[in-house]
CSV table of C-alpha atoms in Angstrom, one decimal:
chain,number,residue,atom,x,y,z
X,1,UNK,CA,14.0,-51.1,50.0
X,2,UNK,CA,13.6,-53.5,52.5
X,3,UNK,CA,14.4,-53.7,56.3
X,4,UNK,CA,18.0,-54.4,57.2
X,5,UNK,CA,18.5,-57.1,59.9
X,6,UNK,CA,21.9,-56.8,61.8
X,7,UNK,CA,24.4,-59.3,62.1
X,8,UNK,CA,25.6,-60.6,65.3
X,9,UNK,CA,28.7,-62.1,64.2
X,10,UNK,CA,30.1,-64.6,66.2
X,11,UNK,CA,32.1,-65.2,69.3
X,12,UNK,CA,35.9,-64.5,68.7
X,13,UNK,CA,37.8,-67.2,70.3
X,14,UNK,CA,41.1,-66.3,72.8
X,15,UNK,CA,43.6,-66.7,69.8
X,16,UNK,CA,41.6,-64.2,67.2
X,17,UNK,CA,42.0,-62.0,71.1
X,18,UNK,CA,45.0,-62.0,70.5
X,19,UNK,CA,45.8,-61.9,66.3
X,20,UNK,CA,43.6,-59.6,65.8
X,21,UNK,CA,42.9,-57.3,68.5
X,22,UNK,CA,46.3,-57.2,70.9
X,23,UNK,CA,48.9,-55.8,68.1
X,24,UNK,CA,46.3,-53.7,66.6
X,25,UNK,CA,46.5,-51.7,69.8
X,26,UNK,CA,50.4,-51.7,70.3
X,27,UNK,CA,50.5,-50.2,67.2
X,28,UNK,CA,47.9,-48.1,68.1
X,29,UNK,CA,50.0,-46.9,71.4
X,30,UNK,CA,53.9,-46.9,69.6
X,31,UNK,CA,52.0,-44.4,67.5
X,32,UNK,CA,50.5,-42.0,70.0
X,33,UNK,CA,52.8,-39.0,69.9
X,34,UNK,CA,55.1,-37.4,72.2
X,35,UNK,CA,52.7,-33.9,72.1
X,36,UNK,CA,49.7,-35.5,72.9
X,37,UNK,CA,47.6,-32.7,74.5
X,38,UNK,CA,45.8,-34.6,77.2
X,39,UNK,CA,44.3,-32.0,79.1
X,40,UNK,CA,43.0,-30.3,75.7
X,41,UNK,CA,41.4,-34.2,75.4
X,42,UNK,CA,40.2,-34.8,78.1
X,43,UNK,CA,38.2,-30.8,78.5
X,44,UNK,CA,36.7,-32.0,74.8
X,45,UNK,CA,35.4,-35.8,75.5
X,46,UNK,CA,35.3,-36.2,79.3
X,47,UNK,CA,31.2,-34.6,80.5
X,48,UNK,CA,31.9,-34.7,84.4
X,49,UNK,CA,29.9,-32.3,86.3
X,50,UNK,CA,29.4,-31.8,90.6
X,51,UNK,CA,26.2,-33.1,90.5
X,52,UNK,CA,28.0,-36.4,89.6
X,53,UNK,CA,30.4,-36.2,92.2
X,54,UNK,CA,28.0,-35.6,94.6
X,55,UNK,CA,25.5,-38.7,93.8
X,56,UNK,CA,28.8,-40.7,94.1
X,57,UNK,CA,29.7,-39.1,97.5
X,58,UNK,CA,26.5,-39.5,99.1
X,59,UNK,CA,26.5,-43.6,97.9
X,60,UNK,CA,29.8,-43.8,99.8
X,61,UNK,CA,29.3,-42.3,103.2
X,62,UNK,CA,25.2,-44.4,102.4
X,63,UNK,CA,26.7,-47.1,101.8
X,64,UNK,CA,29.0,-46.9,105.2
X,65,UNK,CA,25.7,-46.3,107.0
X,66,UNK,CA,24.3,-48.8,105.5
X,67,UNK,CA,26.9,-51.1,106.4
X,68,UNK,CA,26.8,-50.7,110.0
X,69,UNK,CA,23.9,-50.5,111.1
X,70,UNK,CA,22.5,-53.7,109.0
X,71,UNK,CA,25.6,-55.0,111.2
X,72,UNK,CA,25.0,-53.5,113.9
X,73,UNK,CA,21.3,-54.4,114.7
X,74,UNK,CA,21.0,-57.0,112.5
X,75,UNK,CA,24.0,-59.3,111.5
X,76,UNK,CA,25.7,-59.0,115.1
X,77,UNK,CA,22.5,-60.3,117.3
X,78,UNK,CA,21.3,-63.3,114.8
X,79,UNK,CA,24.9,-64.3,114.7
X,80,UNK,CA,25.4,-63.7,118.3
X,81,UNK,CA,22.8,-66.3,118.7
X,82,UNK,CA,24.8,-68.8,116.6
X,83,UNK,CA,27.1,-68.8,119.3
X,84,UNK,CA,30.3,-68.9,116.9
X,85,UNK,CA,33.9,-70.6,117.8
X,86,UNK,CA,35.7,-67.8,117.6
X,87,UNK,CA,35.2,-63.5,117.6
X,88,UNK,CA,37.3,-64.2,114.3
X,89,UNK,CA,34.3,-65.8,112.6
X,90,UNK,CA,31.7,-63.7,113.7
X,91,UNK,CA,34.2,-60.6,112.5
X,92,UNK,CA,34.3,-62.0,109.0
X,93,UNK,CA,31.0,-63.3,109.0
X,94,UNK,CA,29.7,-60.2,109.6
X,95,UNK,CA,31.7,-58.7,106.6
X,96,UNK,CA,31.1,-61.7,104.5
X,97,UNK,CA,26.5,-61.3,104.7
X,98,UNK,CA,26.5,-57.5,104.2
X,99,UNK,CA,28.7,-58.0,100.7
X,100,UNK,CA,26.7,-61.2,100.1
X,101,UNK,CA,23.8,-59.1,99.8
X,102,UNK,CA,24.8,-55.8,98.1
X,103,UNK,CA,26.4,-58.3,95.1
X,104,UNK,CA,23.2,-60.1,94.9
X,105,UNK,CA,21.1,-57.6,94.2
X,106,UNK,CA,23.6,-55.3,92.4
X,107,UNK,CA,23.9,-58.1,90.1
X,108,UNK,CA,20.3,-59.1,89.6
X,109,UNK,CA,20.0,-54.8,88.7
X,110,UNK,CA,22.8,-55.1,86.0
X,111,UNK,CA,21.3,-58.1,84.2
X,112,UNK,CA,18.1,-55.7,84.1
X,113,UNK,CA,20.4,-53.8,82.3
X,114,UNK,CA,22.5,-56.1,80.5
X,115,UNK,CA,19.3,-58.5,79.2
X,116,UNK,CA,16.6,-55.7,78.2
X,117,UNK,CA,15.2,-54.9,75.4
X,118,UNK,CA,16.5,-52.1,74.9
X,119,UNK,CA,20.1,-53.2,74.8
X,120,UNK,CA,22.1,-55.8,72.9
X,121,UNK,CA,25.5,-55.3,74.3
X,122,UNK,CA,25.9,-58.9,76.2
X,123,UNK,CA,24.2,-60.6,72.6
X,124,UNK,CA,26.2,-58.6,70.2
X,125,UNK,CA,29.3,-57.0,71.6
X,126,UNK,CA,30.3,-55.3,68.9
X,127,UNK,CA,27.3,-53.0,69.0
X,128,UNK,CA,28.7,-51.5,72.1
X,129,UNK,CA,29.7,-48.5,70.2
X,130,UNK,CA,27.6,-48.3,67.2
X,131,UNK,CA,25.7,-45.0,68.9
X,132,UNK,CA,28.3,-43.9,70.7
X,133,UNK,CA,29.2,-39.7,70.1
X,134,UNK,CA,31.1,-37.0,72.1
X,135,UNK,CA,28.9,-36.4,75.3
X,136,UNK,CA,25.9,-38.6,74.5
X,137,UNK,CA,22.6,-38.5,77.0
X,138,UNK,CA,23.5,-41.9,79.3
X,139,UNK,CA,20.3,-44.0,79.8
X,140,UNK,CA,19.1,-42.8,83.2
X,141,UNK,CA,19.1,-46.6,84.6
X,142,UNK,CA,23.2,-47.5,83.7
X,143,UNK,CA,23.3,-43.6,85.2
X,144,UNK,CA,21.7,-45.3,88.7
X,145,UNK,CA,23.9,-47.7,88.3
X,146,UNK,CA,27.4,-46.3,87.5
X,147,UNK,CA,26.5,-43.3,90.6
X,148,UNK,CA,26.0,-45.9,93.4
X,149,UNK,CA,28.7,-48.8,92.2
X,150,UNK,CA,31.2,-45.8,92.1
X,151,UNK,CA,30.4,-44.8,95.4
X,152,UNK,CA,31.0,-48.9,96.7
X,153,UNK,CA,33.5,-48.5,95.7
X,154,UNK,CA,35.3,-45.5,97.9
X,155,UNK,CA,33.3,-46.9,99.7
X,156,UNK,CA,35.4,-50.7,99.4
X,157,UNK,CA,38.6,-48.9,99.9
X,158,UNK,CA,37.3,-47.3,103.5
X,159,UNK,CA,36.8,-50.7,103.6
X,160,UNK,CA,39.5,-52.3,103.4
X,161,UNK,CA,42.1,-50.4,105.4
X,162,UNK,CA,39.8,-49.7,108.8
X,163,UNK,CA,36.6,-52.2,108.6
X,164,UNK,CA,37.7,-55.8,106.8
X,165,UNK,CA,39.4,-57.9,108.4
X,166,UNK,CA,43.1,-57.9,107.3
X,167,UNK,CA,43.9,-59.9,103.9
X,168,UNK,CA,47.2,-61.5,102.3
X,169,UNK,CA,46.4,-59.3,99.4
X,170,UNK,CA,45.3,-56.2,101.5
X,171,UNK,CA,47.7,-54.0,98.2
X,172,UNK,CA,46.6,-55.9,95.3
X,173,UNK,CA,42.5,-55.5,97.0
X,174,UNK,CA,43.5,-51.8,97.3
X,175,UNK,CA,44.5,-51.5,93.8
X,176,UNK,CA,41.5,-53.5,92.8
X,177,UNK,CA,39.3,-51.0,94.0
X,178,UNK,CA,41.8,-47.9,92.3
X,179,UNK,CA,41.6,-49.2,89.7
X,180,UNK,CA,37.6,-49.6,89.3
X,181,UNK,CA,36.5,-46.5,90.3
X,182,UNK,CA,38.6,-45.5,88.2
X,183,UNK,CA,37.2,-47.3,84.8
X,184,UNK,CA,34.0,-46.4,86.5
X,185,UNK,CA,35.0,-42.2,85.9
X,186,UNK,CA,36.7,-43.4,82.6
X,187,UNK,CA,33.9,-45.1,81.1
X,188,UNK,CA,31.4,-42.5,82.0
X,189,UNK,CA,33.4,-39.3,81.3
X,190,UNK,CA,34.1,-40.6,77.9
X,191,UNK,CA,30.2,-41.7,77.4
X,192,UNK,CA,32.0,-45.5,77.7
X,193,UNK,CA,29.1,-47.3,79.7
X,194,UNK,CA,28.1,-49.6,77.5
X,195,UNK,CA,31.6,-51.4,78.2
X,196,UNK,CA,31.5,-50.4,81.6
X,197,UNK,CA,28.0,-52.1,82.5
X,198,UNK,CA,29.6,-55.9,81.1
X,199,UNK,CA,32.4,-55.4,83.1
X,200,UNK,CA,30.2,-55.1,86.0
X,201,UNK,CA,27.6,-57.7,85.3
X,202,UNK,CA,31.3,-59.7,84.0
X,203,UNK,CA,32.6,-59.6,87.2
X,204,UNK,CA,30.4,-59.2,89.8
X,205,UNK,CA,28.3,-62.2,89.9
X,206,UNK,CA,32.2,-63.9,91.0
X,207,UNK,CA,31.5,-61.9,94.6
X,208,UNK,CA,27.7,-63.2,95.1
X,209,UNK,CA,29.5,-67.0,95.2
X,210,UNK,CA,32.8,-66.6,97.0
X,211,UNK,CA,30.5,-64.0,100.3
X,212,UNK,CA,28.0,-67.1,100.3
X,213,UNK,CA,30.9,-69.7,101.3
X,214,UNK,CA,32.7,-67.5,103.4
X,215,UNK,CA,28.7,-67.2,105.6
X,216,UNK,CA,28.3,-71.0,106.2
X,217,UNK,CA,32.7,-71.8,106.4
X,218,UNK,CA,32.1,-69.0,109.3
X,219,UNK,CA,29.2,-70.1,110.9
X,220,UNK,CA,30.1,-74.1,110.3
X,221,UNK,CA,31.0,-74.2,115.3
X,222,UNK,CA,28.7,-72.8,116.8
X,223,UNK,CA,26.5,-73.4,120.2
X,224,UNK,CA,29.4,-75.5,120.5
X,225,UNK,CA,28.8,-78.6,117.9
X,226,UNK,CA,30.5,-78.5,114.1
X,227,UNK,CA,27.8,-78.4,111.6
X,228,UNK,CA,29.4,-80.1,108.1
X,229,UNK,CA,26.2,-79.0,106.2
X,230,UNK,CA,27.8,-76.2,106.3
X,231,UNK,CA,31.3,-77.3,104.1
X,232,UNK,CA,28.4,-79.6,102.0
X,233,UNK,CA,27.2,-75.9,101.1
X,234,UNK,CA,30.7,-74.1,101.1
X,235,UNK,CA,31.8,-76.4,98.9
X,236,UNK,CA,28.7,-75.5,96.5
X,237,UNK,CA,29.0,-72.5,96.6
X,238,UNK,CA,32.5,-72.7,96.4
X,239,UNK,CA,32.2,-74.7,93.2
X,240,UNK,CA,29.6,-72.0,91.4
X,241,UNK,CA,32.5,-69.2,92.5
X,242,UNK,CA,35.4,-71.2,90.3
X,243,UNK,CA,32.5,-71.8,87.7
X,244,UNK,CA,31.6,-68.6,87.6
X,245,UNK,CA,35.4,-66.8,87.4
X,246,UNK,CA,36.1,-69.4,84.3
X,247,UNK,CA,32.9,-68.2,82.6
X,248,UNK,CA,32.5,-65.0,83.2
X,249,UNK,CA,35.6,-63.1,84.4
X,250,UNK,CA,38.2,-66.2,81.3
X,251,UNK,CA,35.8,-65.9,79.2
X,252,UNK,CA,32.9,-63.6,78.6
X,253,UNK,CA,34.9,-60.5,79.5
X,254,UNK,CA,38.0,-60.9,77.4
X,255,UNK,CA,35.8,-62.6,74.1
X,256,UNK,CA,33.2,-60.3,74.6
X,257,UNK,CA,34.5,-56.9,76.8
X,258,UNK,CA,38.1,-56.4,75.9
X,259,UNK,CA,37.8,-57.8,71.9
X,260,UNK,CA,34.5,-55.0,71.7
X,261,UNK,CA,36.3,-52.5,73.3
X,262,UNK,CA,39.7,-53.2,71.2
X,263,UNK,CA,38.3,-53.7,67.6
X,264,UNK,CA,35.0,-52.1,67.4
X,265,UNK,CA,36.3,-48.7,68.2
X,266,UNK,CA,35.4,-45.9,66.1
X,267,UNK,CA,38.7,-43.5,64.5
X,268,UNK,CA,36.4,-41.1,66.4
X,269,UNK,CA,36.8,-41.7,69.1
X,270,UNK,CA,39.0,-40.6,72.5
X,271,UNK,CA,41.2,-42.4,74.7
X,272,UNK,CA,40.7,-46.3,73.0
X,273,UNK,CA,44.6,-47.4,74.0
X,274,UNK,CA,43.6,-45.4,77.6
X,275,UNK,CA,41.2,-47.1,78.2
X,276,UNK,CA,41.9,-50.9,76.9
X,277,UNK,CA,45.8,-50.2,78.5
X,278,UNK,CA,42.5,-50.6,82.1
X,279,UNK,CA,40.9,-53.5,81.2
X,280,UNK,CA,43.4,-55.2,80.2
X,281,UNK,CA,45.9,-54.9,83.7
X,282,UNK,CA,42.1,-56.3,84.7
X,283,UNK,CA,42.6,-59.2,82.9
X,284,UNK,CA,45.9,-60.0,84.5
X,285,UNK,CA,44.2,-59.5,88.4
X,286,UNK,CA,42.0,-61.8,87.7
X,287,UNK,CA,44.4,-64.8,85.5
X,288,UNK,CA,46.3,-64.3,89.2
X,289,UNK,CA,43.6,-64.5,91.5
X,290,UNK,CA,42.5,-67.1,89.4
X,291,UNK,CA,46.2,-68.8,89.6
X,292,UNK,CA,46.8,-68.3,93.1
X,293,UNK,CA,43.7,-69.8,94.3
X,294,UNK,CA,44.2,-72.8,92.1
X,295,UNK,CA,47.8,-74.0,93.3
X,296,UNK,CA,46.4,-73.3,97.1
X,297,UNK,CA,43.3,-74.9,96.7
X,298,UNK,CA,45.3,-77.7,94.7
X,299,UNK,CA,48.4,-77.8,97.5
X,300,UNK,CA,45.2,-78.1,100.0
X,301,UNK,CA,44.0,-81.5,98.2
X,302,UNK,CA,47.5,-82.7,98.3
X,303,UNK,CA,47.5,-82.4,95.1
X,304,UNK,CA,51.8,-81.9,95.4
X,305,UNK,CA,54.1,-84.0,95.5
X,306,UNK,CA,54.5,-83.4,99.7
X,307,UNK,CA,57.3,-84.7,100.4
X,308,UNK,CA,58.7,-82.0,98.2
X,309,UNK,CA,57.6,-78.8,100.8
X,310,UNK,CA,58.0,-79.1,104.3
X,311,UNK,CA,55.5,-78.6,106.4
X,312,UNK,CA,55.9,-75.2,107.7
X,313,UNK,CA,55.0,-73.6,104.2
X,314,UNK,CA,52.3,-76.5,103.5
X,315,UNK,CA,48.3,-74.6,102.9
X,316,UNK,CA,45.9,-75.7,105.0
X,317,UNK,CA,42.3,-74.3,105.8
X,318,UNK,CA,42.8,-72.8,108.8
X,319,UNK,CA,45.2,-70.7,106.8
X,320,UNK,CA,42.6,-69.2,103.9
X,321,UNK,CA,40.5,-69.0,107.3
X,322,UNK,CA,42.7,-66.3,108.0
X,323,UNK,CA,44.7,-65.3,105.4
X,324,UNK,CA,42.3,-66.5,102.2
X,325,UNK,CA,43.7,-64.7,98.8
X,326,UNK,CA,41.0,-62.9,97.6
X,327,UNK,CA,38.9,-63.4,100.9
X,328,UNK,CA,38.8,-67.0,99.4
X,329,UNK,CA,38.1,-69.7,101.9
X,330,UNK,CA,37.9,-73.0,99.5
X,331,UNK,CA,36.7,-76.4,102.0
X,332,UNK,CA,39.7,-78.8,103.0
X,333,UNK,CA,37.9,-82.3,101.0
X,334,UNK,CA,39.2,-84.1,104.0
X,335,UNK,CA,37.0,-81.9,106.4
X,336,UNK,CA,39.0,-80.5,108.6
X,337,UNK,CA,38.6,-76.7,109.9
């Protein structure tokens, strides 16, 4: 017999996702038995050790200490030399320096896993569960990704409450971090790690652009001068943010991750519905954030009829700077700061 050649299925569309996956998941959810033994199923299918918990805790502390050290000995001295306009810009620029660095390095590592010779999860999402088995061994590179990412989001809850500047979507960010930790923990324990890697790949890239844009915005006024070049560069990064959000979070994520997770699971796999509900909640958050930012930016660009709203309710870039949704700071096309 000749060697079998794997067939990569074509990329589905949104209509296919809504008609082929959503009804199946709803039907599965409705047929869930009322006496389902969650504790027994967790004991049988969830695999997590105290070593895993210890490593996550270590990384949570490590990221906190590393951030404090870099802020104190690297970011602050550099920003002090720039003589920024105000303390708020100083604080937010320090925050964005660390996040931009972290997300860039982390996404590069995640990308190296996704496109390694041993993985086909991105090119062929239908294969993500092909080799699944209860308690299967997780490759070392993916294991490292999981423990340091989970540790980072534990750190992020602490940082959002006690370190970062408070933003208008504070509670949603806390919910996002908790959901991310839940997804990472659950996908690791049940060995749905390939889906987890794809989720991280589709989401972290957007944060690189938005944090980089914030750095240039917060350092626009320095040494008593306004540098419009910063605004131009920030606009470029903001355009990259919007583009990456649409492609990665609103296109790849639903049509690769959600479609694969809801379509190609094996009958013997546990907690499929629970896992898919968590993934869909994350998509709703992505849609909400994108819609909110789009509306705010449209108002900033005077797309809406200014006569129909009072100046009191009008949003300017200064409001983005202080209370940007998801920490996003669109730049005004008229150059106002």
